[in-house]
CSV table of C-alpha atoms and ligand atoms in Angstrom, one decimal:
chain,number,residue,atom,x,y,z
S,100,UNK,CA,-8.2,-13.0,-22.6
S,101,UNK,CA,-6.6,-11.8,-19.0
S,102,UNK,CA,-8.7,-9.7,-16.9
S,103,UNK,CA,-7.2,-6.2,-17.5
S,104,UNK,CA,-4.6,-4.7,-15.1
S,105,UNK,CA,-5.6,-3.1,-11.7
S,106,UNK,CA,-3.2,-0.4,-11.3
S,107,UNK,CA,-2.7,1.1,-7.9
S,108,UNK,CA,-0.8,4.1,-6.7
S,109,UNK,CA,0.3,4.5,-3.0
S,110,UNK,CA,1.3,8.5,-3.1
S,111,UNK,CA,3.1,9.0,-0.1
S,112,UNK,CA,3.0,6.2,3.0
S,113,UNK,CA,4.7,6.7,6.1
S,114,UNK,CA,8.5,5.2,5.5
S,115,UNK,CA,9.8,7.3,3.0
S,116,UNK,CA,10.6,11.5,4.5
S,117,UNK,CA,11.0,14.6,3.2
S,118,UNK,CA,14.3,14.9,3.6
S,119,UNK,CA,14.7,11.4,0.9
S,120,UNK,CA,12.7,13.3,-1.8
S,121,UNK,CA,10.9,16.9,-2.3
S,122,UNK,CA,8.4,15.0,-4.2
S,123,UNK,CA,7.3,13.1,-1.7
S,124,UNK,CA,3.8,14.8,-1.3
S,125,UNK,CA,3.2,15.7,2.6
S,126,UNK,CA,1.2,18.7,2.7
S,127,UNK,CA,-2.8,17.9,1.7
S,128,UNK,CA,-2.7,20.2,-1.1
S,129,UNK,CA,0.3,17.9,-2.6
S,130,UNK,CA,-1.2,14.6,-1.3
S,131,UNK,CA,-4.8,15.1,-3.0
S,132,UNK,CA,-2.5,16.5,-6.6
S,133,UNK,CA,0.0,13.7,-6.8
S,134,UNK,CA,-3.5,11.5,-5.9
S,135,UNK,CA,-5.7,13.5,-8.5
S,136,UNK,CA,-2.4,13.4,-11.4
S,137,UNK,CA,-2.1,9.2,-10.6
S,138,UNK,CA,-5.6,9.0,-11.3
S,139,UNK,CA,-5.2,10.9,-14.4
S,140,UNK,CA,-2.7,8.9,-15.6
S,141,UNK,CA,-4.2,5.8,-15.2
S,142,UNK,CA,-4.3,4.8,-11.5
S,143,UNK,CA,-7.7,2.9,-10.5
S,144,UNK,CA,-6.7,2.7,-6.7
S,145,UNK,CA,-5.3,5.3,-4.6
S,146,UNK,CA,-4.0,4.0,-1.7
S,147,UNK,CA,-3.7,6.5,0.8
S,148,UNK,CA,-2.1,7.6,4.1
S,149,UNK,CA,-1.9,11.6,6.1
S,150,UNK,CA,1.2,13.5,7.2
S,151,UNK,CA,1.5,17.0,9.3
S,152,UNK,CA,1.7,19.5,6.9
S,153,UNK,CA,4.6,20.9,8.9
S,154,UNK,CA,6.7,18.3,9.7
S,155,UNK,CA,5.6,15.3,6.8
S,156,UNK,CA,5.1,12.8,10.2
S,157,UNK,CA,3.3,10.5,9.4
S,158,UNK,CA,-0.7,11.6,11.0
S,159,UNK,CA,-3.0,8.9,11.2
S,160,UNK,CA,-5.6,11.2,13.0
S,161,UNK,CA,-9.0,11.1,10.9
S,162,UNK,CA,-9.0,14.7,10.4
S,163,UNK,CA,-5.5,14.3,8.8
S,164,UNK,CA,-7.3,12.9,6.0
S,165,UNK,CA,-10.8,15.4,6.0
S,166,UNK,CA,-8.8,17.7,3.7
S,167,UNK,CA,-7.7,15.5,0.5
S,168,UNK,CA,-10.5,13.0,0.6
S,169,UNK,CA,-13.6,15.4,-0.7
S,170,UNK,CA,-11.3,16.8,-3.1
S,171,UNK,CA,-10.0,13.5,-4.4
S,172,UNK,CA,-13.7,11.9,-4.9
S,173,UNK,CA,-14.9,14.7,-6.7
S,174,UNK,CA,-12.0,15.0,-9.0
S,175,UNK,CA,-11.6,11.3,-9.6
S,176,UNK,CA,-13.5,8.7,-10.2
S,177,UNK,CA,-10.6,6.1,-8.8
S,178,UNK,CA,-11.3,3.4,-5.3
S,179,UNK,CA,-10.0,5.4,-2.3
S,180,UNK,CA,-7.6,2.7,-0.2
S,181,UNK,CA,-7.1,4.3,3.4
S,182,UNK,CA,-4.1,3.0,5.0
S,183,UNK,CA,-4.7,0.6,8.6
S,184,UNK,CA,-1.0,0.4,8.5
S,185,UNK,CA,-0.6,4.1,9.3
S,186,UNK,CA,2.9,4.3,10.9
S,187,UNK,CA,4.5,1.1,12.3
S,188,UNK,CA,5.2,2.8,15.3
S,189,UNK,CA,1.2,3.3,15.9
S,190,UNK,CA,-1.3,1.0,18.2
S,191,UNK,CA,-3.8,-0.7,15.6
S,192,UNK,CA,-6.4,1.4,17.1
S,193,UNK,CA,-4.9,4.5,16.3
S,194,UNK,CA,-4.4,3.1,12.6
S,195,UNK,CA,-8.0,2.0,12.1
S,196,UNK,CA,-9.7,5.5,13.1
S,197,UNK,CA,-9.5,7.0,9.6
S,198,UNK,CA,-10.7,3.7,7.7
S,199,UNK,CA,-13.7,3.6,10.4
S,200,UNK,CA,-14.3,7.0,10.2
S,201,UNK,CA,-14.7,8.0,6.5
S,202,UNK,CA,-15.9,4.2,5.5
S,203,UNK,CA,-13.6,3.8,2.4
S,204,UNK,CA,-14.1,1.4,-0.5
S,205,UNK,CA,-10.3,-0.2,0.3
S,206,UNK,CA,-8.7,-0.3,3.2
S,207,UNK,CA,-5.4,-1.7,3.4
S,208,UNK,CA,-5.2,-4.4,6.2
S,209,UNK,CA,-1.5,-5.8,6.9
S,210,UNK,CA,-1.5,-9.8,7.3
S,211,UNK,CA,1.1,-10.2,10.3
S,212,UNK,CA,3.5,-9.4,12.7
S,213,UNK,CA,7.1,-8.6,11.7
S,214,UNK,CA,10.4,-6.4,12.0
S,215,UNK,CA,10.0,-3.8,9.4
S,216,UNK,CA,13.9,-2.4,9.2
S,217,UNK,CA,14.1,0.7,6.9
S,218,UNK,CA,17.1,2.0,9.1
S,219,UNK,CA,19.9,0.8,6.2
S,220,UNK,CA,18.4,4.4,4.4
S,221,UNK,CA,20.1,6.2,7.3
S,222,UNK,CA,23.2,5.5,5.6
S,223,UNK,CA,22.0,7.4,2.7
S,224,UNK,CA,21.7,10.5,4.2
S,225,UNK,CA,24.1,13.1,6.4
S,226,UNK,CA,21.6,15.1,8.2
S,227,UNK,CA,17.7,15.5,7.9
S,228,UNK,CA,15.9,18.4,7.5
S,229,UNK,CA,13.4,17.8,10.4
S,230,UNK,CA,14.7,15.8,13.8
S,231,UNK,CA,11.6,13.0,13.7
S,232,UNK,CA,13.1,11.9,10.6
S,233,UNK,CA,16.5,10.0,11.6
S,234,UNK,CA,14.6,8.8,15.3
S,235,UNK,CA,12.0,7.3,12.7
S,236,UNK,CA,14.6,5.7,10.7
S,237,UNK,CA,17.0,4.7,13.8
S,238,UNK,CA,13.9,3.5,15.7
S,239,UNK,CA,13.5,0.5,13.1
S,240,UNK,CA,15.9,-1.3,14.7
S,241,UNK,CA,14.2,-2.2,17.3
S,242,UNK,CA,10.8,-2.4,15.7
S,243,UNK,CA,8.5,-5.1,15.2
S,244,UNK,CA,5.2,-3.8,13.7
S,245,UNK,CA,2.6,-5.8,15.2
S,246,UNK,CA,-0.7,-6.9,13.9
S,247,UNK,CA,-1.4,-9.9,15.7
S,248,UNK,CA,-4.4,-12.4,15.0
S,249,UNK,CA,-6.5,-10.0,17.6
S,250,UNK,CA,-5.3,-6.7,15.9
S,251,UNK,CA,-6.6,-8.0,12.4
S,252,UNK,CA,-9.8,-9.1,14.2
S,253,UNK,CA,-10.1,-5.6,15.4
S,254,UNK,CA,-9.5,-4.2,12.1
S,255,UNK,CA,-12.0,-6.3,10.6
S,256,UNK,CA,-14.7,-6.0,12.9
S,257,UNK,CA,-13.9,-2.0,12.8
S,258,UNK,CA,-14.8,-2.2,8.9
S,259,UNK,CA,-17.3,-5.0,9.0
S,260,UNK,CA,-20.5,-2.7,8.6
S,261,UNK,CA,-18.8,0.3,7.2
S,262,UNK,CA,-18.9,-2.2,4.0
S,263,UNK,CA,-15.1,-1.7,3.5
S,264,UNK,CA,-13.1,-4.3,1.7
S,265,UNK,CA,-9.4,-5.0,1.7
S,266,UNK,CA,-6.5,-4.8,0.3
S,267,UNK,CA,-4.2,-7.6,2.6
S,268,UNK,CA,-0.5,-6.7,2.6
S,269,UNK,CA,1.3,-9.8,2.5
S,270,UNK,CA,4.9,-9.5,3.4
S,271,UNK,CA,5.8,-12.7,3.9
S,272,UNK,CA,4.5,-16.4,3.2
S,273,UNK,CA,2.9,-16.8,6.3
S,274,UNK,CA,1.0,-13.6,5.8
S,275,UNK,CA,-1.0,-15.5,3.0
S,276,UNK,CA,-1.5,-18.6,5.4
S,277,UNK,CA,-2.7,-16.0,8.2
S,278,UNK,CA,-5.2,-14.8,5.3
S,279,UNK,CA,-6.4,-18.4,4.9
S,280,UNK,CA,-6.8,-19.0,7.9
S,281,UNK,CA,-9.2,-15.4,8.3
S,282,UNK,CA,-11.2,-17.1,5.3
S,283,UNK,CA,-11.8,-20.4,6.5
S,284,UNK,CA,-13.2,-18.7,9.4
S,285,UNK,CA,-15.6,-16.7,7.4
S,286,UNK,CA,-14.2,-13.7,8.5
S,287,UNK,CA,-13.3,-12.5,5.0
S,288,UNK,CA,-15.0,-12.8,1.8
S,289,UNK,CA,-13.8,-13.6,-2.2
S,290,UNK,CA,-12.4,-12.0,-3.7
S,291,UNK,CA,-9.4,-11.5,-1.9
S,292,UNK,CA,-7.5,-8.6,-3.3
S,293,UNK,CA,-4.4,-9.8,-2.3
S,294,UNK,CA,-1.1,-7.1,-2.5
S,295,UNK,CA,2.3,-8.5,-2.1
S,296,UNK,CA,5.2,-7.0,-0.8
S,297,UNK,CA,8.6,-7.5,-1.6
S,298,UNK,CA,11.9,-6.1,-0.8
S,299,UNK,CA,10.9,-4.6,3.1
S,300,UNK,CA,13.7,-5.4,5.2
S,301,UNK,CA,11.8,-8.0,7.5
S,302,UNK,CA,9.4,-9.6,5.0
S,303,UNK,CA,10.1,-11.6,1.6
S,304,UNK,CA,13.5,-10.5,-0.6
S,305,UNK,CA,12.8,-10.0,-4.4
S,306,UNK,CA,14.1,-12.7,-5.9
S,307,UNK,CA,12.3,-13.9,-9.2
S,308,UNK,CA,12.0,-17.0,-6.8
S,309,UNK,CA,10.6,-15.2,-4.3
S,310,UNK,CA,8.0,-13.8,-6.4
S,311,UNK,CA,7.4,-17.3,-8.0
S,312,UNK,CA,6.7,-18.9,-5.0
S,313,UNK,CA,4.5,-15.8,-3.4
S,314,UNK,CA,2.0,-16.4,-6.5
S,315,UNK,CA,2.1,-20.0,-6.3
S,316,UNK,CA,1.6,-19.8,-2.5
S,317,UNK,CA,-1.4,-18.0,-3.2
S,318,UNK,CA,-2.6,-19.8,-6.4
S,319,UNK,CA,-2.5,-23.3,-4.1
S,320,UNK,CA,-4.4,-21.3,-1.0
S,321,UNK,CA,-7.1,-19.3,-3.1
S,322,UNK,CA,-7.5,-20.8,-6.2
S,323,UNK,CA,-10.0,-18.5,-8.0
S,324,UNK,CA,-10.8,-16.6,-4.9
S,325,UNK,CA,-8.0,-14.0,-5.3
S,326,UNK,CA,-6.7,-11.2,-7.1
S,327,UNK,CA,-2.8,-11.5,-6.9
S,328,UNK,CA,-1.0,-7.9,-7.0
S,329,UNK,CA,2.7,-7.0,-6.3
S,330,UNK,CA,4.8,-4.4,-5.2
S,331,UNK,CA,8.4,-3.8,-4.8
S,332,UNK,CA,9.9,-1.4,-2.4
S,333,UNK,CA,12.4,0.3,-3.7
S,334,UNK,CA,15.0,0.2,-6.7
S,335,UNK,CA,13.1,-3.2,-7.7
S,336,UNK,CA,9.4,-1.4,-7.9
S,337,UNK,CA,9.7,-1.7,-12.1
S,338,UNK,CA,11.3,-4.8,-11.9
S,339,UNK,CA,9.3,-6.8,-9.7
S,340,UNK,CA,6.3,-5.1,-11.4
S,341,UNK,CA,7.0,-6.5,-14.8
S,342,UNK,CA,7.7,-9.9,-13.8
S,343,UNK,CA,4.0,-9.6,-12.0
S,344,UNK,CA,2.4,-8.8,-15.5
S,345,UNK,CA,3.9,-11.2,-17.4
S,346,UNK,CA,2.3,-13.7,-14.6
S,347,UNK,CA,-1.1,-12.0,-15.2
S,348,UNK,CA,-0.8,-9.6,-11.9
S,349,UNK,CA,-1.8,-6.7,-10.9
S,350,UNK,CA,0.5,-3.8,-9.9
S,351,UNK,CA,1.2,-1.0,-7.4
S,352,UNK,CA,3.5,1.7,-7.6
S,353,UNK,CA,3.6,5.5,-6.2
S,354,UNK,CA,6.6,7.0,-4.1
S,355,UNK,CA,5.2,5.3,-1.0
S,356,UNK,CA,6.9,2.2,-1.7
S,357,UNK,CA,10.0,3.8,-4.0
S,358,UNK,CA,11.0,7.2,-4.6
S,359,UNK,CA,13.4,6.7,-7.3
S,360,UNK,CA,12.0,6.6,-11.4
S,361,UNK,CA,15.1,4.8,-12.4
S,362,UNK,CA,18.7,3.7,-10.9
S,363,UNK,CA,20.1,6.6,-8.8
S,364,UNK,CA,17.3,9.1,-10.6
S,365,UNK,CA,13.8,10.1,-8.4
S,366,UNK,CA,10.7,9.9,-9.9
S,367,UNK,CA,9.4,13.8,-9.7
S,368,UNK,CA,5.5,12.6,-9.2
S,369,UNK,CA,3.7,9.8,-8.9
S,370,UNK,CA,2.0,10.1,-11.9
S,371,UNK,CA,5.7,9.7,-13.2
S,372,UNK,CA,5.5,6.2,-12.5
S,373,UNK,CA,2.1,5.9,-13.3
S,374,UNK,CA,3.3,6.6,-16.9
S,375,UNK,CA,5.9,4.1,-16.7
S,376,UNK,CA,4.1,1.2,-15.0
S,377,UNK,CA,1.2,2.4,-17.9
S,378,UNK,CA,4.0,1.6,-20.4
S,379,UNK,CA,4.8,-1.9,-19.3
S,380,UNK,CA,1.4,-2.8,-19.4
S,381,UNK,CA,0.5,-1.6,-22.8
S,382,UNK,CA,3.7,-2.7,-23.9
S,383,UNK,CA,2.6,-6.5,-23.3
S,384,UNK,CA,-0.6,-5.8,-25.2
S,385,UNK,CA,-2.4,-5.6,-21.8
S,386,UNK,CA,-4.8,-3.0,-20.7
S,387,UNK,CA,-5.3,-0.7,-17.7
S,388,UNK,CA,-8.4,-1.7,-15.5
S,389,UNK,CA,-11.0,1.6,-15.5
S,390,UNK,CA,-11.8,2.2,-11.6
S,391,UNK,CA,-15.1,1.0,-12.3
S,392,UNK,CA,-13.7,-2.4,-13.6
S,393,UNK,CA,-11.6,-2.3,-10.9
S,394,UNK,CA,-14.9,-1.9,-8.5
S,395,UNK,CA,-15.9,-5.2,-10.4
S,396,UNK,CA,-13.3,-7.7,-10.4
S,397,UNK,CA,-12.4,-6.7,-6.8
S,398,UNK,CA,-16.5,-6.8,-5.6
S,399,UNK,CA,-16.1,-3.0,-4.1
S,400,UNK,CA,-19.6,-1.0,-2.9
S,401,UNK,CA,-19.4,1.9,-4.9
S,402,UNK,CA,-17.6,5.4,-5.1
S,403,UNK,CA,-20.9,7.0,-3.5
S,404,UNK,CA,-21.0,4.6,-0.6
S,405,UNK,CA,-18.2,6.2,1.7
S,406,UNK,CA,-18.3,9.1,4.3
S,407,UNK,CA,-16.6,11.9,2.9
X,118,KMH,N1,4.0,0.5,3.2
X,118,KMH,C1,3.8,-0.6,2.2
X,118,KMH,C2,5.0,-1.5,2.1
X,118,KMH,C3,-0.3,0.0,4.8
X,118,KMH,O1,-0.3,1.2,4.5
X,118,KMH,O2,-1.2,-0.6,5.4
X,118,KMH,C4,2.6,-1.4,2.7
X,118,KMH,C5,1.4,-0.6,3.1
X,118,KMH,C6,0.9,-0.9,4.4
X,118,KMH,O3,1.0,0.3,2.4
X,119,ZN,ZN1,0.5,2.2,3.0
């Protein structure tokens, strides 16, 4: 039988603003609920980034995080994944502080360079309700976000004795060679917990084909080393994600990486498409992973052994 399903739920991210969706949590209060209602509904990993409660800009400040962590832990008993990624338009040391701060189980850690356009959404959209939202948007551009072999090296020796594993966004089909390359220096350990990203204007499309060759990429690279999970930005989230379970994947959804439920209709919380990505898993006779098997099959230190 297939290992069961590792489910993660990204609640809110730093692309995606508030004018797009008013359930896109930004305030703590809404970011540690949509966190707290994903777990409920069957989320094992909460992947995780801060906003200013004011303005919903994307805060990668530690204490941006102080306020939702405690009350996520204690309500939960789902892996905490704090974003490295932060904002695109932030240094890699500014990203890092929150991951070496509070010592997380997860930490997302993005697997290479690359444009990362998400100003095509402009078109969607006549005005904004807060001015940082259509510079963040226009900005793309002319924006490459950067994680260069030295920047993951940084990252990683940040984390090394805080015990933190990863979650490596791959965009692209380098990204996974860049990860190979990180594990035949002994630099990263098995298992690799491997999240895929399709659809970002900049990395991979989301072709079926692209998908296929992604897995294959990484079945050829890893072997049994990896754990392969997907997600698709965007109105190909569901799409994307089903195609990943019926090739034994794992899955992320949560209105960081698409704020829509359906065509043309927005998901109203996270948990939302908790409940839907739940269904497609059930549906194929396949069960959710418990945070705790989650903590197994990805070899994570233990919901205790964090800061916070
Ligand atoms: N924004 C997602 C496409 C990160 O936070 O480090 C990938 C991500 C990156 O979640
Ligand atoms: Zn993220």
């Amino acid at each position: 039988m297939p290992d069961k399903v590792i489910l993660t739920c990204a609640v809110t991210g730093a692309i995606h603003t508030p004018t797009m969706s008013d359930h896109l949590p930004i305030t703590p209060d809404e970011i540690a609920e949509a966190a707290i209602g994903a777990a409920e509904a069957g989320a094992a990993i909460l992947h995780l980034h801060a906003r200013d409660p004011k303005t919903g800009k994307p805060d990668q400040s530690a204490e941006a995080f102080a306020p939702f962590l405690g009350r996520i832990k204690q309500a939960t008993n789902a892996v905490v994944n704090i974003t490295t990624g932060g904002s695109p338009y932030m240094t890699v040391d500014e990203r890092t502080k929150p991951a070496a701060q509070w010592a997380p189980e997860v930490a997302s850690l993005n697997m290479g360079s690359m444009n990362f356009g998400f100003f095509p959404l402009l078109a969607k959209y006549k005005e904004f309700k807060h001015a940082w939202e259509r510079e963040h948007l226009e900005g793309s551009r002319d924006l490459v976000f950067r994680n260069s072999f030295k920047d993951i090296e940084y990252v990683l020796e940040t984390c090394y004795d805080n015990g933190t594993r990863f979650e490596f966004e791959c965009y692209d089909i380098s990204h996974l060679y860049n990860l190979a390359h990180f594990a035949d220096r002994g630099l990263v350990k098995p298992p690799f917990f491997v999240q895929s990203v399709f659809g970002l204007l900049g990395g991979i499309g989301t072709h079926p084909e692209d998908v296929m060759h992604m897995k294959r990429t990484a079945d050829r690279l890893f072997g049994k080393d990896f754990r392969w999970s997907v997600l698709g930005a965007g109105k190909d989230q569901f799409r994307i994600a089903t195609q990943a379970l019926s090739m034994g994947g794992n899955i992320r959804v949560g209105l960081e990486d698409s704020i829509w439920i359906s065509r043309g209709k927005l998901a109203e919380s996270n948990a939302q498409q908790v409940a839907k990505a739940r269904a497609l898993v059930e549906g194929l006779g396949l069960e959710l992973a418990t945070p705790d098997e989650a903590r197994e099959m990805l070899a994570l230190k233990g919901g205790d052994a964090v800061n916070f």
